[in-house]
PDB file of C-alpha atoms in Angstrom:
ATOM      1  CA  UNK A  54      61.060 106.713 107.004  1.00 42.00           C
ATOM      2  CA  UNK A  55      63.139 108.508 109.604  1.00 46.00           C
ATOM      3  CA  UNK A  56      61.874 111.838 110.839  1.00 48.00           C
ATOM      4  CA  UNK A  57      64.039 114.822 109.894  1.00 51.00           C
ATOM      5  CA  UNK A  58      66.232 115.928 112.782  1.00 55.00           C
ATOM      6  CA  UNK A  59      65.704 119.591 113.561  1.00 61.00           C
ATOM      7  CA  UNK A  60      68.059 121.833 115.568  1.00 68.00           C
ATOM      8  CA  UNK A  61      67.148 122.111 119.219  1.00 72.00           C
ATOM      9  CA  UNK A  62      68.270 125.755 119.475  1.00 82.00           C
ATOM     10  CA  UNK A  63      66.039 128.709 118.692  1.00 92.00           C
ATOM     11  CA  UNK A  64      67.337 130.472 115.586  1.00 96.00           C
ATOM     12  CA  UNK A  65      66.303 132.944 112.898  1.00 97.00           C
ATOM     13  CA  UNK A  66      67.154 133.241 109.193  1.00 97.00           C
ATOM     14  CA  UNK A  67      70.091 135.612 108.698  1.00 98.00           C
ATOM     15  CA  UNK A  68      67.627 138.078 107.128  1.00 97.00           C
ATOM     16  CA  UNK A  69      66.021 138.454 110.581  1.00 97.00           C
ATOM     17  CA  UNK A  70      69.213 138.655 112.659  1.00 98.00           C
ATOM     18  CA  UNK A  71      69.082 142.300 113.845  1.00 98.00           C
ATOM     19  CA  UNK A  72      72.826 143.019 113.586  1.00 98.00           C
ATOM     20  CA  UNK A  73      72.974 141.802 109.970  1.00 98.00           C
ATOM     21  CA  UNK A  74      71.606 144.935 108.303  1.00 98.00           C
ATOM     22  CA  UNK A  75      70.564 144.659 104.659  1.00 98.00           C
ATOM     23  CA  UNK A  76      71.679 147.639 102.557  1.00 98.00           C
ATOM     24  CA  UNK A  77      70.153 146.623  99.266  1.00 98.00           C
ATOM     25  CA  UNK A  78      68.984 143.661  97.277  1.00 97.00           C
ATOM     26  CA  UNK A  79      68.871 142.959  93.534  1.00 96.00           C
ATOM     27  CA  UNK A  80      67.889 139.884  91.556  1.00 94.00           C
ATOM     28  CA  UNK A  81      71.416 138.479  91.978  1.00 96.00           C
ATOM     29  CA  UNK A  82      72.913 140.001  95.144  1.00 98.00           C
ATOM     30  CA  UNK A  83      71.923 140.863  98.690  1.00 98.00           C
ATOM     31  CA  UNK A  84      74.402 143.203 100.381  1.00 99.00           C
ATOM     32  CA  UNK A  85      74.597 143.090 104.174  1.00 99.00           C
ATOM     33  CA  UNK A  86      76.653 145.107 106.669  1.00 99.00           C
ATOM     34  CA  UNK A  87      76.999 143.004 109.810  1.00 99.00           C
ATOM     35  CA  UNK A  88      78.150 145.041 112.815  1.00 99.00           C
ATOM     36  CA  UNK A  89      78.337 143.423 116.254  1.00 98.00           C
ATOM     37  CA  UNK A  90      79.363 145.821 119.064  1.00 98.00           C
ATOM     38  CA  UNK A  91      82.008 144.836 121.651  1.00 98.00           C
ATOM     39  CA  UNK A  92      80.985 142.260 124.265  1.00 99.00           C
ATOM     40  CA  UNK A  93      77.858 141.300 122.339  1.00 99.00           C
ATOM     41  CA  UNK A  94      76.503 138.007 121.026  1.00 98.00           C
ATOM     42  CA  UNK A  95      74.383 137.648 117.906  1.00 98.00           C
ATOM     43  CA  UNK A  96      71.265 135.540 117.774  1.00 98.00           C
ATOM     44  CA  UNK A  97      71.633 131.999 116.520  1.00 98.00           C
ATOM     45  CA  UNK A  98      71.029 132.422 112.793  1.00 98.00           C
ATOM     46  CA  UNK A  99      71.252 130.461 109.550  1.00 98.00           C
ATOM     47  CA  UNK A 100      72.901 131.298 106.216  1.00 98.00           C
ATOM     48  CA  UNK A 101      71.718 129.514 103.050  1.00 98.00           C
ATOM     49  CA  UNK A 102      73.437 131.407 100.193  1.00 98.00           C
ATOM     50  CA  UNK A 103      76.977 131.525  98.834  1.00 97.00           C
ATOM     51  CA  UNK A 104      78.568 134.474 100.660  1.00 98.00           C
ATOM     52  CA  UNK A 105      81.717 136.575 100.366  1.00 99.00           C
ATOM     53  CA  UNK A 106      82.759 138.039 103.731  1.00 99.00           C
ATOM     54  CA  UNK A 107      84.900 141.209 103.640  1.00 99.00           C
ATOM     55  CA  UNK A 108      86.453 142.226 106.966  1.00 99.00           C
ATOM     56  CA  UNK A 109      86.276 145.991 107.545  1.00 99.00           C
ATOM     57  CA  UNK A 110      88.144 146.169 110.881  1.00 98.00           C
ATOM     58  CA  UNK A 111      90.457 143.805 112.796  1.00 98.00           C
ATOM     59  CA  UNK A 112      88.311 140.802 113.660  1.00 98.00           C
ATOM     60  CA  UNK A 113      88.551 138.676 116.810  1.00 98.00           C
ATOM     61  CA  UNK A 114      85.293 136.867 117.537  1.00 98.00           C
ATOM     62  CA  UNK A 115      84.211 133.565 118.999  1.00 98.00           C
ATOM     63  CA  UNK A 116      82.156 131.634 116.472  1.00 98.00           C
ATOM     64  CA  UNK A 117      80.140 128.511 117.209  1.00 98.00           C
ATOM     65  CA  UNK A 118      78.447 126.384 114.576  1.00 97.00           C
ATOM     66  CA  UNK A 119      75.514 124.268 115.670  1.00 96.00           C
ATOM     67  CA  UNK A 120      76.739 120.917 116.971  1.00 94.00           C
ATOM     68  CA  UNK A 121      80.379 122.045 117.219  1.00 96.00           C
ATOM     69  CA  UNK A 122      82.582 123.581 119.891  1.00 97.00           C
ATOM     70  CA  UNK A 123      83.188 127.351 119.912  1.00 97.00           C
ATOM     71  CA  UNK A 124      86.341 128.507 118.140  1.00 98.00           C
ATOM     72  CA  UNK A 125      88.218 131.747 117.639  1.00 98.00           C
ATOM     73  CA  UNK A 126      87.897 133.547 114.298  1.00 98.00           C
ATOM     74  CA  UNK A 127      90.692 136.078 113.818  1.00 98.00           C
ATOM     75  CA  UNK A 128      91.161 138.062 110.592  1.00 97.00           C
ATOM     76  CA  UNK A 129      92.947 141.268 109.645  1.00 98.00           C
ATOM     77  CA  UNK A 130      91.245 144.282 108.123  1.00 98.00           C
ATOM     78  CA  UNK A 131      90.800 143.749 104.392  1.00 97.00           C
ATOM     79  CA  UNK A 132      90.716 139.957 104.644  1.00 98.00           C
ATOM     80  CA  UNK A 133      88.101 138.058 102.699  1.00 98.00           C
ATOM     81  CA  UNK A 134      86.728 134.564 103.097  1.00 96.00           C
ATOM     82  CA  UNK A 135      84.084 132.783 101.041  1.00 97.00           C
ATOM     83  CA  UNK A 136      81.605 130.226 102.347  1.00 97.00           C
ATOM     84  CA  UNK A 137      79.182 128.168 100.294  1.00 97.00           C
ATOM     85  CA  UNK A 138      76.155 128.053 102.550  1.00 97.00           C
ATOM     86  CA  UNK A 139      74.112 126.325  99.860  1.00 96.00           C
ATOM     87  CA  UNK A 140      76.185 123.316 100.909  1.00 95.00           C
ATOM     88  CA  UNK A 141      76.819 123.740 104.648  1.00 96.00           C
ATOM     89  CA  UNK A 142      73.483 125.443 105.611  1.00 97.00           C
ATOM     90  CA  UNK A 143      75.500 127.226 108.307  1.00 97.00           C
ATOM     91  CA  UNK A 144      73.668 127.664 111.603  1.00 98.00           C
ATOM     92  CA  UNK A 145      75.872 129.584 114.008  1.00 98.00           C
ATOM     93  CA  UNK A 146      76.325 132.313 116.591  1.00 98.00           C
ATOM     94  CA  UNK A 147      79.097 134.897 116.952  1.00 98.00           C
ATOM     95  CA  UNK A 148      80.276 136.742 120.063  1.00 98.00           C
ATOM     96  CA  UNK A 149      82.668 139.686 120.276  1.00 99.00           C
ATOM     97  CA  UNK A 150      85.209 140.580 122.955  1.00 98.00           C
ATOM     98  CA  UNK A 151      87.016 143.913 123.208  1.00 97.00           C
ATOM     99  CA  UNK A 152      86.712 144.617 119.473  1.00 97.00           C
ATOM    100  CA  UNK A 153      83.550 145.104 117.428  1.00 98.00           C
ATOM    101  CA  UNK A 154      82.931 142.894 114.410  1.00 98.00           C
ATOM    102  CA  UNK A 155      82.457 144.787 111.132  1.00 99.00           C
ATOM    103  CA  UNK A 156      81.926 142.656 108.028  1.00 99.00           C
ATOM    104  CA  UNK A 157      80.299 143.391 104.682  1.00 99.00           C
ATOM    105  CA  UNK A 158      78.664 140.271 103.247  1.00 99.00           C
ATOM    106  CA  UNK A 159      78.023 139.919  99.518  1.00 99.00           C
ATOM    107  CA  UNK A 160      75.351 137.239  99.360  1.00 98.00           C
ATOM    108  CA  UNK A 161      74.840 135.660  95.933  1.00 98.00           C
ATOM    109  CA  UNK A 162      71.226 134.805  95.138  1.00 97.00           C
ATOM    110  CA  UNK A 163      71.457 132.953  91.815  1.00 94.00           C
ATOM    111  CA  UNK A 164      70.673 129.271  91.707  1.00 92.00           C
ATOM    112  CA  UNK A 165      73.549 127.197  90.355  1.00 90.00           C
ATOM    113  CA  UNK A 166      71.573 126.382  87.194  1.00 91.00           C
ATOM    114  CA  UNK A 167      71.452 130.117  86.384  1.00 92.00           C
ATOM    115  CA  UNK A 168      75.169 130.812  86.860  1.00 93.00           C
ATOM    116  CA  UNK A 169      76.947 131.864  83.646  1.00 91.00           C
ATOM    117  CA  UNK A 170      80.096 129.864  82.891  1.00 91.00           C
ATOM    118  CA  UNK A 171      83.184 132.087  82.809  1.00 93.00           C
ATOM    119  CA  UNK A 172      85.997 129.598  82.233  1.00 90.00           C
ATOM    120  CA  UNK A 173      86.799 131.379  78.958  1.00 91.00           C
ATOM    121  CA  UNK A 174      86.625 134.873  80.450  1.00 93.00           C
ATOM    122  CA  UNK A 175      90.117 136.269  81.005  1.00 93.00           C
ATOM    123  CA  UNK A 176      91.240 136.989  84.549  1.00 96.00           C
ATOM    124  CA  UNK A 177      92.180 140.632  85.132  1.00 97.00           C
ATOM    125  CA  UNK A 178      95.976 140.960  85.190  1.00 94.00           C
ATOM    126  CA  UNK A 179      97.394 144.432  85.751  1.00 93.00           C
ATOM    127  CA  UNK A 180      99.243 146.506  88.310  1.00 95.00           C
ATOM    128  CA  UNK A 181      97.190 146.960  91.442  1.00 96.00           C
ATOM    129  CA  UNK A 182      94.882 143.994  90.794  1.00 98.00           C
ATOM    130  CA  UNK A 183      95.186 140.687  92.688  1.00 98.00           C
ATOM    131  CA  UNK A 184      92.880 137.688  92.219  1.00 98.00           C
ATOM    132  CA  UNK A 185      91.758 136.355  95.615  1.00 98.00           C
ATOM    133  CA  UNK A 186      89.091 133.829  94.698  1.00 97.00           C
ATOM    134  CA  UNK A 187      87.861 132.231  91.466  1.00 97.00           C
ATOM    135  CA  UNK A 188      84.773 130.032  91.713  1.00 94.00           C
ATOM    136  CA  UNK A 189      81.821 129.295  89.419  1.00 94.00           C
ATOM    137  CA  UNK A 190      79.593 131.972  90.974  1.00 95.00           C
ATOM    138  CA  UNK A 191      82.110 134.794  91.311  1.00 97.00           C
ATOM    139  CA  UNK A 192      85.609 136.158  91.049  1.00 98.00           C
ATOM    140  CA  UNK A 193      86.990 138.286  93.866  1.00 98.00           C
ATOM    141  CA  UNK A 194      89.897 140.714  93.438  1.00 99.00           C
ATOM    142  CA  UNK A 195      91.822 143.079  95.679  1.00 98.00           C
ATOM    143  CA  UNK A 196      92.409 146.461  94.016  1.00 98.00           C
ATOM    144  CA  UNK A 197      95.251 148.582  95.424  1.00 98.00           C
ATOM    145  CA  UNK A 198      95.781 152.180  94.331  1.00 97.00           C
ATOM    146  CA  UNK A 199      98.996 153.749  95.596  1.00 96.00           C
ATOM    147  CA  UNK A 200     100.910 156.950  94.896  1.00 93.00           C
ATOM    148  CA  UNK A 201     104.464 155.628  95.303  1.00 90.00           C
ATOM    149  CA  UNK A 202     107.016 156.577  92.662  1.00 86.00           C
ATOM    150  CA  UNK A 203     109.647 154.278  94.211  1.00 88.00           C
ATOM    151  CA  UNK A 204     107.558 151.132  93.580  1.00 90.00           C
ATOM    152  CA  UNK A 205     107.296 150.169  89.921  1.00 88.00           C
ATOM    153  CA  UNK A 206     104.342 147.897  90.741  1.00 88.00           C
ATOM    154  CA  UNK A 207     102.326 150.719  92.323  1.00 93.00           C
ATOM    155  CA  UNK A 208      99.648 152.505  90.328  1.00 96.00           C
ATOM    156  CA  UNK A 209      97.239 155.357  91.026  1.00 95.00           C
ATOM    157  CA  UNK A 210      94.647 154.083  88.565  1.00 96.00           C
ATOM    158  CA  UNK A 211      93.376 151.018  86.752  1.00 96.00           C
ATOM    159  CA  UNK A 212      91.151 150.278  83.781  1.00 95.00           C
ATOM    160  CA  UNK A 213      89.248 146.995  83.616  1.00 95.00           C
ATOM    161  CA  UNK A 214      86.770 145.512  81.168  1.00 94.00           C
ATOM    162  CA  UNK A 215      84.031 144.100  83.387  1.00 95.00           C
ATOM    163  CA  UNK A 216      82.388 141.065  81.755  1.00 95.00           C
ATOM    164  CA  UNK A 217      79.478 141.074  84.176  1.00 95.00           C
ATOM    165  CA  UNK A 218      77.881 143.051  86.999  1.00 93.00           C
ATOM    166  CA  UNK A 219      80.169 143.701  89.951  1.00 95.00           C
ATOM    167  CA  UNK A 220      80.256 145.161  93.456  1.00 97.00           C
ATOM    168  CA  UNK A 221      83.122 147.385  94.650  1.00 97.00           C
ATOM    169  CA  UNK A 222      83.706 147.591  98.419  1.00 98.00           C
ATOM    170  CA  UNK A 223      85.806 150.340  99.990  1.00 98.00           C
ATOM    171  CA  UNK A 224      88.521 149.480 102.543  1.00 98.00           C
ATOM    172  CA  UNK A 225      89.846 153.013 103.183  1.00 96.00           C
ATOM    173  CA  UNK A 226      88.462 156.542 103.226  1.00 96.00           C
ATOM    174  CA  UNK A 227      89.491 158.195  99.958  1.00 95.00           C
ATOM    175  CA  UNK A 228      88.631 160.400  97.006  1.00 94.00           C
ATOM    176  CA  UNK A 229      88.674 158.752  93.588  1.00 93.00           C
ATOM    177  CA  UNK A 230      87.409 159.341  90.092  1.00 91.00           C
ATOM    178  CA  UNK A 231      85.206 156.554  88.783  1.00 88.00           C
ATOM    179  CA  UNK A 232      84.349 156.417  85.089  1.00 80.00           C
ATOM    180  CA  UNK A 233      82.522 153.967  82.863  1.00 65.00           C
ATOM    181  CA  UNK A 234      81.967 153.999  79.134  1.00 47.00           C
ATOM    182  CA  UNK A 235      78.730 155.962  78.452  1.00 50.00           C
ATOM    183  CA  UNK A 236      75.726 153.696  78.395  1.00 50.00           C
ATOM    184  CA  UNK A 237      77.112 151.222  80.916  1.00 47.00           C
ATOM    185  CA  UNK A 238      76.965 153.171  84.148  1.00 54.00           C
ATOM    186  CA  UNK A 239      75.968 156.490  85.671  1.00 56.00           C
ATOM    187  CA  UNK A 240      79.346 156.905  87.415  1.00 58.00           C
ATOM    188  CA  UNK A 241      81.578 159.610  85.914  1.00 59.00           C
ATOM    189  CA  UNK A 242      82.607 161.843  88.797  1.00 70.00           C
ATOM    190  CA  UNK A 243      84.903 162.413  91.765  1.00 80.00           C
ATOM    191  CA  UNK A 244      83.600 160.306  94.636  1.00 86.00           C
ATOM    192  CA  UNK A 245      84.299 160.769  98.331  1.00 91.00           C
ATOM    193  CA  UNK A 246      84.228 157.250  99.730  1.00 94.00           C
ATOM    194  CA  UNK A 247      84.403 155.989 103.292  1.00 96.00           C
ATOM    195  CA  UNK A 248      85.228 152.648 104.849  1.00 98.00           C
ATOM    196  CA  UNK A 249      82.648 149.938 104.011  1.00 98.00           C
ATOM    197  CA  UNK A 250      80.942 151.944 101.261  1.00 97.00           C
ATOM    198  CA  UNK A 251      79.796 149.957  98.239  1.00 96.00           C
ATOM    199  CA  UNK A 252      79.304 150.774  94.564  1.00 93.00           C
ATOM    200  CA  UNK A 253      77.309 148.678  92.100  1.00 93.00           C
ATOM    201  CA  UNK A 254      79.005 148.416  88.704  1.00 92.00           C
ATOM    202  CA  UNK A 255      77.504 147.383  85.373  1.00 89.00           C
ATOM    203  CA  UNK A 256      79.345 145.457  82.642  1.00 92.00           C
ATOM    204  CA  UNK A 257      81.696 147.548  80.526  1.00 90.00           C
ATOM    205  CA  UNK A 258      84.929 149.489  80.799  1.00 90.00           C
ATOM    206  CA  UNK A 259      85.574 150.520  84.403  1.00 92.00           C
ATOM    207  CA  UNK A 260      88.195 153.141  85.285  1.00 93.00           C
ATOM    208  CA  UNK A 261      89.132 154.215  88.796  1.00 94.00           C
ATOM    209  CA  UNK A 262      91.867 156.667  89.799  1.00 94.00           C
ATOM    210  CA  UNK A 263      93.121 157.830  93.183  1.00 94.00           C
ATOM    211  CA  UNK A 264      92.977 161.589  93.805  1.00 91.00           C
ATOM    212  CA  UNK A 265      93.615 161.621  97.561  1.00 84.00           C
ATOM    213  CA  UNK A 266      95.507 159.518 100.110  1.00 79.00           C
ATOM    214  CA  UNK A 267      98.795 157.764  99.414  1.00 89.00           C
ATOM    215  CA  UNK A 268      97.244 154.302  99.339  1.00 94.00           C
ATOM    216  CA  UNK A 269      93.767 152.811  99.348  1.00 96.00           C
ATOM    217  CA  UNK A 270      92.298 149.375  98.716  1.00 98.00           C
ATOM    218  CA  UNK A 271      89.041 147.933  97.439  1.00 98.00           C
ATOM    219  CA  UNK A 272      87.471 144.501  97.042  1.00 99.00           C
ATOM    220  CA  UNK A 273      85.918 143.887  93.624  1.00 98.00           C
ATOM    221  CA  UNK A 274      83.461 141.007  93.263  1.00 98.00           C
ATOM    222  CA  UNK A 275      82.321 139.988  89.777  1.00 98.00           C
ATOM    223  CA  UNK A 276      79.043 138.056  89.843  1.00 97.00           C
ATOM    224  CA  UNK A 277      78.430 135.405  87.214  1.00 96.00           C
TER     225      UNK A 277
END
């Protein structure tokens, strides 16, 4: 029997990488805000869970996966990318240049055997809602609220029926009203939100309406 080949670099689990700060953890989600200052390199670290990466500021970093050459990773603010680290067991390092790296990571903790099939659950289709990713573990949407009377596709509010628990991430400072049907959530108030804030949502009817700013965006992740 061949001995298992182990990496020859020193590394830590992502939970112990000091710039990947955990905000909260539930049975199904771990939410992380990863902030790397300018001209800084992270520790070598490993990801093992399916993860949704939401870019909170223009991103221009050098990323290197173990055993591969360094490469540039450039993304605009509001971009998302999903990586299934249950498959790739990503071991990597990231280094910034002039710009800091600011990314919120929604890490999904369910084992595949516990994921609830949602092939018969309707995709949200309404003004201001765009599907970005649809995979067995999650659906990811961009929500855009805009006060623009000249655009018939713009809307200042949406109402969605959430089939499962969800996480809402904030891409712009704003004031909004957030309401849920009584019994589903505690939210029923005007909220002052700032960039990279997050809100945990329970299943049920979810309403959100813009009360400040001309335009603001969110990333909504439904977890199955």
